[in-house]
mmCIF file of C-alpha atoms in Angstrom:
data_model
loop_
_atom_site.group_PDB
_atom_site.id
_atom_site.type_symbol
_atom_site.label_atom_id
_atom_site.label_comp_id
_atom_site.label_asym_id
_atom_site.label_seq_id
_atom_site.Cartn_x
_atom_site.Cartn_y
_atom_site.Cartn_z
ATOM 1 C CA MET A 253 -0.015 -0.009 -0.027
ATOM 2 C CA SER A 254 1.405 3.257 -0.753
ATOM 3 C CA ARG A 255 1.789 6.076 1.840
ATOM 4 C CA THR A 256 -1.400 7.780 2.687
ATOM 5 C CA PRO A 257 -2.044 10.681 5.431
ATOM 6 C CA LEU A 258 -5.400 9.069 6.158
ATOM 7 C CA ALA A 259 -5.935 6.785 9.102
ATOM 8 C CA PRO A 260 -5.406 3.057 8.980
ATOM 9 C CA PHE A 261 -8.942 2.463 10.267
ATOM 10 C CA LEU A 262 -10.341 4.205 7.123
ATOM 11 C CA HIS A 263 -8.752 1.595 4.929
ATOM 12 C CA PRO A 264 -10.164 -1.959 6.048
ATOM 13 C CA GLU A 265 -8.535 -5.273 5.105
ATOM 14 C CA GLY A 266 -9.973 -6.486 1.657
ATOM 15 C CA PHE A 267 -10.053 -3.216 -0.107
ATOM 16 C CA ALA A 268 -7.034 -1.816 -2.488
ATOM 17 C CA GLN A 269 -6.054 1.391 -3.963
ATOM 18 C CA PRO A 270 -6.604 1.469 -7.555
ATOM 19 C CA ALA A 271 -3.109 0.990 -9.481
ATOM 20 C CA LEU A 272 -1.556 3.898 -11.016
ATOM 21 C CA ARG A 273 -2.442 2.975 -14.350
ATOM 22 C CA ALA A 274 -5.933 2.967 -13.179
ATOM 23 C CA VAL A 275 -6.427 6.595 -13.507
ATOM 24 C CA LEU A 276 -5.928 6.265 -17.354
ATOM 25 C CA ALA A 277 -9.648 4.812 -17.390
ATOM 26 C CA GLU A 278 -10.841 8.347 -16.326
ATOM 27 C CA GLY A 279 -9.823 9.378 -19.764
ATOM 28 C CA ARG A 280 -13.295 8.158 -20.780
ATOM 29 C CA LEU A 281 -14.678 11.478 -19.374
ATOM 30 C CA THR A 282 -14.286 12.625 -22.986
ATOM 31 C CA ALA A 283 -16.451 10.082 -24.477
ATOM 32 C CA GLU A 284 -19.031 10.618 -21.682
ATOM 33 C CA MET A 285 -19.285 14.312 -22.212
ATOM 34 C CA ALA A 286 -19.924 13.651 -26.021
ATOM 35 C CA ARG A 287 -22.267 11.070 -25.092
ATOM 36 C CA LEU A 288 -24.166 13.804 -23.134
ATOM 37 C CA ALA A 289 -24.048 16.105 -25.796
ATOM 38 C CA ALA A 290 -25.494 14.000 -28.148
ATOM 39 C CA ARG A 291 -28.026 13.096 -25.645
ATOM 40 C CA SER A 292 -28.966 17.005 -25.114
ATOM 41 C CA VAL A 293 -29.387 17.411 -29.018
ATOM 42 C CA GLN A 294 -31.857 14.628 -28.754
ATOM 43 C CA ASP A 295 -33.839 16.108 -25.983
ATOM 44 C CA ARG A 296 -34.284 19.428 -27.605
ATOM 45 C CA ARG A 297 -35.420 17.613 -30.824
ATOM 46 C CA THR A 298 -37.999 15.719 -28.726
ATOM 47 C CA ARG A 299 -39.281 18.656 -27.013
ATOM 48 C CA SER A 300 -39.528 20.566 -30.146
ATOM 49 C CA ALA A 301 -41.609 17.763 -31.685
ATOM 50 C CA THR A 302 -43.908 17.621 -28.618
ATOM 51 C CA PRO A 303 -46.949 19.816 -28.025
ATOM 52 C CA TYR A 304 -46.430 22.297 -25.504
ATOM 53 C CA ALA A 305 -49.147 21.381 -23.237
ATOM 54 C CA GLY A 306 -47.633 17.941 -23.060
ATOM 55 C CA ARG A 307 -44.079 19.023 -22.232
ATOM 56 C CA PRO A 308 -44.016 19.607 -18.458
ATOM 57 C CA PRO A 309 -43.627 16.683 -16.510
ATOM 58 C CA GLU A 310 -45.481 16.292 -13.328
ATOM 59 C CA ARG A 311 -43.494 18.167 -10.810
ATOM 60 C CA SER A 312 -42.364 16.115 -7.610
ATOM 61 C CA THR A 313 -43.156 17.425 -4.430
ATOM 62 C CA GLU A 314 -39.674 16.343 -2.875
ATOM 63 C CA PRO A 315 -36.677 18.552 -3.479
ATOM 64 C CA VAL A 316 -33.336 17.080 -4.313
ATOM 65 C CA VAL A 317 -29.897 18.423 -3.071
ATOM 66 C CA LEU A 318 -26.791 17.684 -5.111
ATOM 67 C CA VAL A 319 -23.438 17.307 -3.027
ATOM 68 C CA PRO A 320 -20.110 17.410 -5.051
ATOM 69 C CA GLY A 321 -17.080 15.152 -4.420
ATOM 70 C CA PHE A 322 -13.660 15.800 -3.090
ATOM 71 C CA LEU A 323 -11.922 18.833 -4.880
ATOM 72 C CA ALA A 324 -15.263 19.742 -6.420
ATOM 73 C CA GLY A 325 -17.743 22.102 -5.879
ATOM 74 C CA ASP A 326 -21.471 22.611 -6.939
ATOM 75 C CA VAL A 327 -20.521 23.344 -10.584
ATOM 76 C CA SER A 328 -19.424 19.932 -10.885
ATOM 77 C CA LEU A 329 -23.209 18.719 -10.720
ATOM 78 C CA ARG A 330 -24.706 21.528 -12.701
ATOM 79 C CA LEU A 331 -25.738 19.123 -15.571
ATOM 80 C CA MET A 332 -27.053 16.559 -13.383
ATOM 81 C CA SER A 333 -29.144 19.345 -11.729
ATOM 82 C CA ALA A 334 -30.478 20.548 -15.204
ATOM 83 C CA MET A 335 -31.560 16.852 -16.111
ATOM 84 C CA LEU A 336 -33.465 16.638 -12.623
ATOM 85 C CA ARG A 337 -35.292 19.811 -13.270
ATOM 86 C CA ARG A 338 -35.969 18.730 -17.021
ATOM 87 C CA ASN A 339 -37.764 15.768 -15.229
ATOM 88 C CA GLY A 340 -39.895 17.666 -12.936
ATOM 89 C CA TYR A 341 -37.434 17.710 -9.929
ATOM 90 C CA ARG A 342 -36.714 20.859 -7.604
ATOM 91 C CA SER A 343 -32.832 20.510 -7.291
ATOM 92 C CA TYR A 344 -30.733 22.615 -5.026
ATOM 93 C CA ARG A 345 -27.162 23.235 -4.815
ATOM 94 C CA SER A 346 -25.356 22.433 -1.670
ATOM 95 C CA HIS A 347 -23.585 25.723 -1.212
ATOM 96 C CA ILE A 348 -20.236 23.748 -1.187
ATOM 97 C CA HIS A 349 -17.808 25.614 -3.720
ATOM 98 C CA ALA A 350 -14.968 23.415 -3.120
ATOM 99 C CA ASN A 351 -15.156 19.926 -0.917
ATOM 100 C CA VAL A 352 -11.644 20.589 0.472
ATOM 101 C CA GLY A 353 -12.589 21.321 4.277
ATOM 102 C CA CYS A 354 -13.235 19.315 7.471
ATOM 103 C CA THR A 355 -15.856 16.618 6.632
ATOM 104 C CA LEU A 356 -17.586 17.419 10.088
ATOM 105 C CA ASN A 357 -17.661 21.088 9.214
ATOM 106 C CA ALA A 358 -18.895 20.301 5.780
ATOM 107 C CA ALA A 359 -21.702 17.925 7.220
ATOM 108 C CA ALA A 360 -22.721 20.571 9.530
ATOM 109 C CA GLN A 361 -22.950 23.159 6.754
ATOM 110 C CA LEU A 362 -24.777 20.721 4.604
ATOM 111 C CA GLU A 363 -27.245 19.995 7.393
ATOM 112 C CA GLN A 364 -28.151 23.546 7.654
ATOM 113 C CA ARG A 365 -28.773 23.779 3.882
ATOM 114 C CA LEU A 366 -31.069 20.916 4.222
ATOM 115 C CA GLU A 367 -32.849 22.459 6.981
ATOM 116 C CA TRP A 368 -33.407 25.588 4.942
ATOM 117 C CA VAL A 369 -34.476 23.410 1.781
ATOM 118 C CA ALA A 370 -37.110 21.321 3.914
ATOM 119 C CA GLN A 371 -38.547 24.399 5.382
ATOM 120 C CA ARG A 372 -39.016 26.207 2.368
ATOM 121 C CA ARG A 373 -40.812 22.919 0.535
ATOM 122 C CA GLY A 374 -42.206 21.718 3.433
ATOM 123 C CA SER A 375 -41.012 18.197 2.878
ATOM 124 C CA ARG A 376 -37.982 15.940 3.592
ATOM 125 C CA VAL A 377 -35.193 16.179 1.078
ATOM 126 C CA ARG A 378 -33.573 13.614 -1.309
ATOM 127 C CA ILE A 379 -29.631 13.686 -1.712
ATOM 128 C CA VAL A 380 -27.650 12.725 -4.595
ATOM 129 C CA GLY A 381 -23.844 12.814 -3.384
ATOM 130 C CA HIS A 382 -20.882 12.260 -5.723
ATOM 131 C CA SER A 383 -17.925 10.443 -4.066
ATOM 132 C CA LEU A 384 -17.061 12.111 -0.776
ATOM 133 C CA GLY A 385 -20.457 14.127 -1.461
ATOM 134 C CA GLY A 386 -22.334 10.640 -0.998
ATOM 135 C CA MET A 387 -20.344 9.784 2.125
ATOM 136 C CA LEU A 388 -21.545 13.010 3.565
ATOM 137 C CA ALA A 389 -24.978 12.202 2.421
ATOM 138 C CA ARG A 390 -24.978 8.856 4.187
ATOM 139 C CA GLY A 391 -24.064 10.244 7.609
ATOM 140 C CA LEU A 392 -26.666 12.905 7.488
ATOM 141 C CA ALA A 393 -29.253 10.239 6.740
ATOM 142 C CA VAL A 394 -27.933 8.677 9.979
ATOM 143 C CA ARG A 395 -28.092 11.690 11.876
ATOM 144 C CA ARG A 396 -31.327 13.492 10.530
ATOM 145 C CA PRO A 397 -33.953 11.096 8.931
ATOM 146 C CA ASP A 398 -36.268 14.036 9.825
ATOM 147 C CA LEU A 399 -34.952 15.794 7.010
ATOM 148 C CA VAL A 400 -33.758 13.019 4.671
ATOM 149 C CA SER A 401 -36.095 10.808 2.760
ATOM 150 C CA GLY A 402 -33.773 9.059 0.602
ATOM 151 C CA ILE A 403 -30.078 9.304 -0.678
ATOM 152 C CA VAL A 404 -28.485 8.125 -4.018
ATOM 153 C CA THR A 405 -24.452 8.001 -3.899
ATOM 154 C CA LEU A 406 -22.332 8.055 -6.853
ATOM 155 C CA GLY A 407 -18.994 6.335 -6.516
ATOM 156 C CA SER A 408 -18.831 6.728 -2.649
ATOM 157 C CA PRO A 409 -16.199 4.499 -1.024
ATOM 158 C CA MET A 410 -18.333 4.422 2.167
ATOM 159 C CA LEU A 411 -16.549 0.914 3.343
ATOM 160 C CA ALA A 412 -12.996 2.250 2.907
ATOM 161 C CA PRO A 413 -12.578 5.788 2.333
ATOM 162 C CA ALA A 414 -8.791 5.412 2.090
ATOM 163 C CA ALA A 415 -9.215 2.987 -0.862
ATOM 164 C CA HIS A 416 -8.731 5.550 -3.300
ATOM 165 C CA HIS A 417 -6.054 6.375 -6.084
ATOM 166 C CA ALA A 418 -2.604 7.614 -4.857
ATOM 167 C CA LEU A 419 -2.972 11.131 -6.505
ATOM 168 C CA LEU A 420 -5.821 11.405 -4.157
ATOM 169 C CA SER A 421 -3.731 10.569 -1.095
ATOM 170 C CA ARG A 422 -1.162 13.141 -2.333
ATOM 171 C CA SER A 423 -3.702 15.705 -2.917
ATOM 172 C CA VAL A 424 -5.025 15.187 0.887
ATOM 173 C CA ASP A 425 -1.527 15.365 2.038
ATOM 174 C CA VAL A 426 -1.243 18.781 0.294
ATOM 175 C CA LEU A 427 -4.448 20.048 1.920
ATOM 176 C CA VAL A 428 -3.050 18.878 5.437
ATOM 177 C CA ARG A 429 0.165 20.696 4.863
ATOM 178 C CA LEU A 430 -1.375 23.904 3.992
ATOM 179 C CA SER A 431 -3.733 23.810 7.001
ATOM 180 C CA ARG A 432 -0.696 22.846 9.441
ATOM 181 C CA ALA A 433 1.004 26.132 7.615
ATOM 182 C CA GLY A 434 -1.961 28.095 8.507
ATOM 183 C CA VAL A 435 -4.170 28.149 5.473
ATOM 184 C CA PRO A 436 -8.027 28.257 6.875
ATOM 185 C CA GLY A 437 -10.981 26.237 5.598
ATOM 186 C CA LEU A 438 -8.678 23.010 4.596
ATOM 187 C CA MET A 439 -8.464 19.496 5.960
ATOM 188 C CA ALA A 440 -6.485 19.157 8.820
ATOM 189 C CA GLU A 441 -4.570 16.290 10.188
ATOM 190 C CA ASP A 442 -7.528 15.678 12.635
ATOM 191 C CA CYS A 443 -10.070 15.309 9.599
ATOM 192 C CA VAL A 444 -8.229 12.500 8.186
ATOM 193 C CA ALA A 445 -6.584 10.761 10.931
ATOM 194 C CA GLY A 446 -7.681 11.902 14.440
ATOM 195 C CA GLU A 447 -10.794 12.124 16.259
ATOM 196 C CA CYS A 448 -12.489 14.306 13.684
ATOM 197 C CA ALA A 449 -11.910 11.430 11.148
ATOM 198 C CA ARG A 450 -13.202 8.397 13.437
ATOM 199 C CA MET A 451 -16.170 10.355 14.299
ATOM 200 C CA SER A 452 -17.171 10.750 10.717
ATOM 201 C CA TRP A 453 -16.510 7.080 9.980
ATOM 202 C CA GLU A 454 -18.202 5.863 12.720
ATOM 203 C CA GLU A 455 -21.235 7.737 12.012
ATOM 204 C CA SER A 456 -21.139 6.436 8.341
ATOM 205 C CA ARG A 457 -21.207 3.120 9.494
ATOM 206 C CA GLU A 458 -24.312 3.469 11.355
ATOM 207 C CA PRO A 459 -27.547 1.686 9.964
ATOM 208 C CA VAL A 460 -29.422 3.875 7.647
ATOM 209 C CA PRO A 461 -33.009 4.638 9.322
ATOM 210 C CA ALA A 462 -36.197 2.937 8.257
ATOM 211 C CA GLY A 463 -37.756 5.095 6.126
ATOM 212 C CA VAL A 464 -34.867 6.517 4.212
ATOM 213 C CA GLY A 465 -34.168 5.258 0.808
ATOM 214 C CA PHE A 466 -30.638 4.124 0.036
ATOM 215 C CA THR A 467 -29.083 3.683 -3.528
ATOM 216 C CA ALA A 468 -25.283 3.046 -4.162
ATOM 217 C CA VAL A 469 -24.426 3.348 -7.565
ATOM 218 C CA TYR A 470 -20.847 1.932 -8.495
ATOM 219 C CA SER A 471 -18.878 1.302 -11.525
ATOM 220 C CA ARG A 472 -16.083 -1.394 -11.846
ATOM 221 C CA ARG A 473 -14.352 0.950 -14.259
ATOM 222 C CA ASP A 474 -13.687 3.538 -11.567
ATOM 223 C CA GLY A 475 -10.249 4.575 -11.812
ATOM 224 C CA ILE A 476 -10.215 6.796 -8.277
ATOM 225 C CA VAL A 477 -11.631 4.419 -5.782
ATOM 226 C CA ASP A 478 -11.925 0.698 -5.138
ATOM 227 C CA TRP A 479 -15.530 0.056 -6.640
ATOM 228 C CA ARG A 480 -16.048 -2.682 -3.814
ATOM 229 C CA ALA A 481 -16.078 0.101 -1.239
ATOM 230 C CA CYS A 482 -18.850 1.730 -2.792
ATOM 231 C CA VAL A 483 -21.279 -1.193 -2.470
ATOM 232 C CA ASP A 484 -22.892 -0.665 0.906
ATOM 233 C CA PRO A 485 -24.716 -4.071 1.997
ATOM 234 C CA LEU A 486 -27.609 -1.663 3.325
ATOM 235 C CA ALA A 487 -28.230 -0.089 -0.046
ATOM 236 C CA GLU A 488 -29.721 -1.220 -3.207
ATOM 237 C CA ALA A 489 -26.704 -1.549 -5.339
ATOM 238 C CA VAL A 490 -26.707 -0.459 -9.163
ATOM 239 C CA GLU A 491 -23.809 -1.004 -11.562
ATOM 240 C CA VAL A 492 -23.128 1.382 -14.358
ATOM 241 C CA THR A 493 -20.024 1.640 -16.622
ATOM 242 C CA ALA A 494 -18.564 4.920 -16.218
ATOM 243 C CA SER A 495 -15.766 6.460 -14.949
ATOM 244 C CA HIS A 496 -15.467 7.908 -11.315
ATOM 245 C CA VAL A 497 -15.403 11.678 -12.537
ATOM 246 C CA GLY A 498 -17.902 10.570 -15.481
ATOM 247 C CA MET A 499 -20.502 9.667 -13.003
ATOM 248 C CA ALA A 500 -21.405 13.321 -12.874
ATOM 249 C CA VAL A 501 -21.970 13.644 -16.589
ATOM 250 C CA ASP A 502 -22.514 10.339 -18.265
ATOM 251 C CA PRO A 503 -26.386 10.484 -19.245
ATOM 252 C CA ARG A 504 -26.617 6.683 -18.535
ATOM 253 C CA VAL A 505 -25.561 7.284 -15.097
ATOM 254 C CA MET A 506 -28.160 10.203 -14.830
ATOM 255 C CA ASP A 507 -30.789 7.702 -16.062
ATOM 256 C CA GLU A 508 -30.263 5.390 -13.014
ATOM 257 C CA VAL A 509 -30.195 8.372 -10.641
ATOM 258 C CA LEU A 510 -33.543 9.281 -11.819
ATOM 259 C CA ALA A 511 -34.770 5.842 -11.884
ATOM 260 C CA ALA A 512 -33.479 5.492 -8.244
ATOM 261 C CA LEU A 513 -35.224 8.691 -6.854
ATOM 262 C CA ARG A 514 -38.449 7.356 -8.579
ATOM 263 C CA ARG A 515 -38.167 4.054 -6.926
ATOM 264 C CA GLN A 516 -37.404 5.248 -3.648
ATOM 265 C CA ALA A 517 -40.601 7.666 -3.769
ATOM 266 C CA ALA A 518 -42.532 4.732 -5.018
ATOM 267 C CA GLY A 519 -41.398 2.341 -2.318
ATOM 268 C CA GLN A 520 -41.972 4.826 0.421
ATOM 269 C CA ALA A 521 -45.646 5.801 -0.937
ATOM 270 C CA ASP A 522 -46.658 1.976 -1.015
ATOM 271 C CA SER A 523 -45.326 1.808 2.610
ATOM 272 C CA LEU A 524 -47.536 4.479 3.654
ATOM 273 C CA LEU A 525 -50.595 2.836 2.022
ATOM 274 C CA GLU A 526 -49.835 -0.214 3.776
ATOM 275 C CA VAL A 527 -49.744 1.573 7.227
ATOM 276 C CA ASP A 528 -53.097 3.403 6.131
ATOM 277 C CA GLY A 529 -54.456 0.252 5.180
ATOM 278 C CA GLY A 530 -53.473 -1.527 8.366
ATOM 279 C CA VAL A 531 -54.868 1.239 10.462
ATOM 280 C CA GLY A 532 -58.072 1.352 8.761
ATOM 281 C CA ALA A 533 -58.489 -2.541 8.898
#
């Protein structure tokens, strides 16, 4: 195993860091962007050929907050947000401009954002989180099931956060060094190897409460994290064929996200009907 600034408990046995050559698989991002461009042209043609009265989809009553991955910001999920809006969802940014700070602080900031969205919309919130964003989403689902109705994680190594490419380990090391030098707002040593890291890790391993949907999207072609670490046994696992970064832009992954959100909503609606039926009986 290559040197990593992250604590050993974040890399349990049975998981591996992708080989150095694995990052070359992320070159598929170009093709994934091209696939999205082609899909966008097709969608525009379809809308143009559809009578105006038949265009707007039925709007979902539940809002969706999108949370970016490590080193990324809300802009990385802008295209995913646009897709959700086209399909009737109310999508919201996380207000994370660059996911490079303490995970506990990021979780607290995201929790405040969820409270605001939930109050504004009068309902619980679904979260779509990419990579580290999905890990934050899982922790919040455990902590605040009153706010979170479901989560969809994309390439999030929840079972082994340190089972990632050596390039990410170096990026974390740089952030820790800069924090040690006095640069504010960055991951400190405690965030990746101390009590802060342990608290985040332990919370992420707690069971997701009943009534909160959980879908984990993963790819065996992931060149950044060990895909096995993304398959939480408590989640509905969905496999895609995308790069790690490409999960945010590949239209095939977007289709799976949309399908997961709909399945979660349908499943929870059925559960409510069963409960109401039981009470009525």
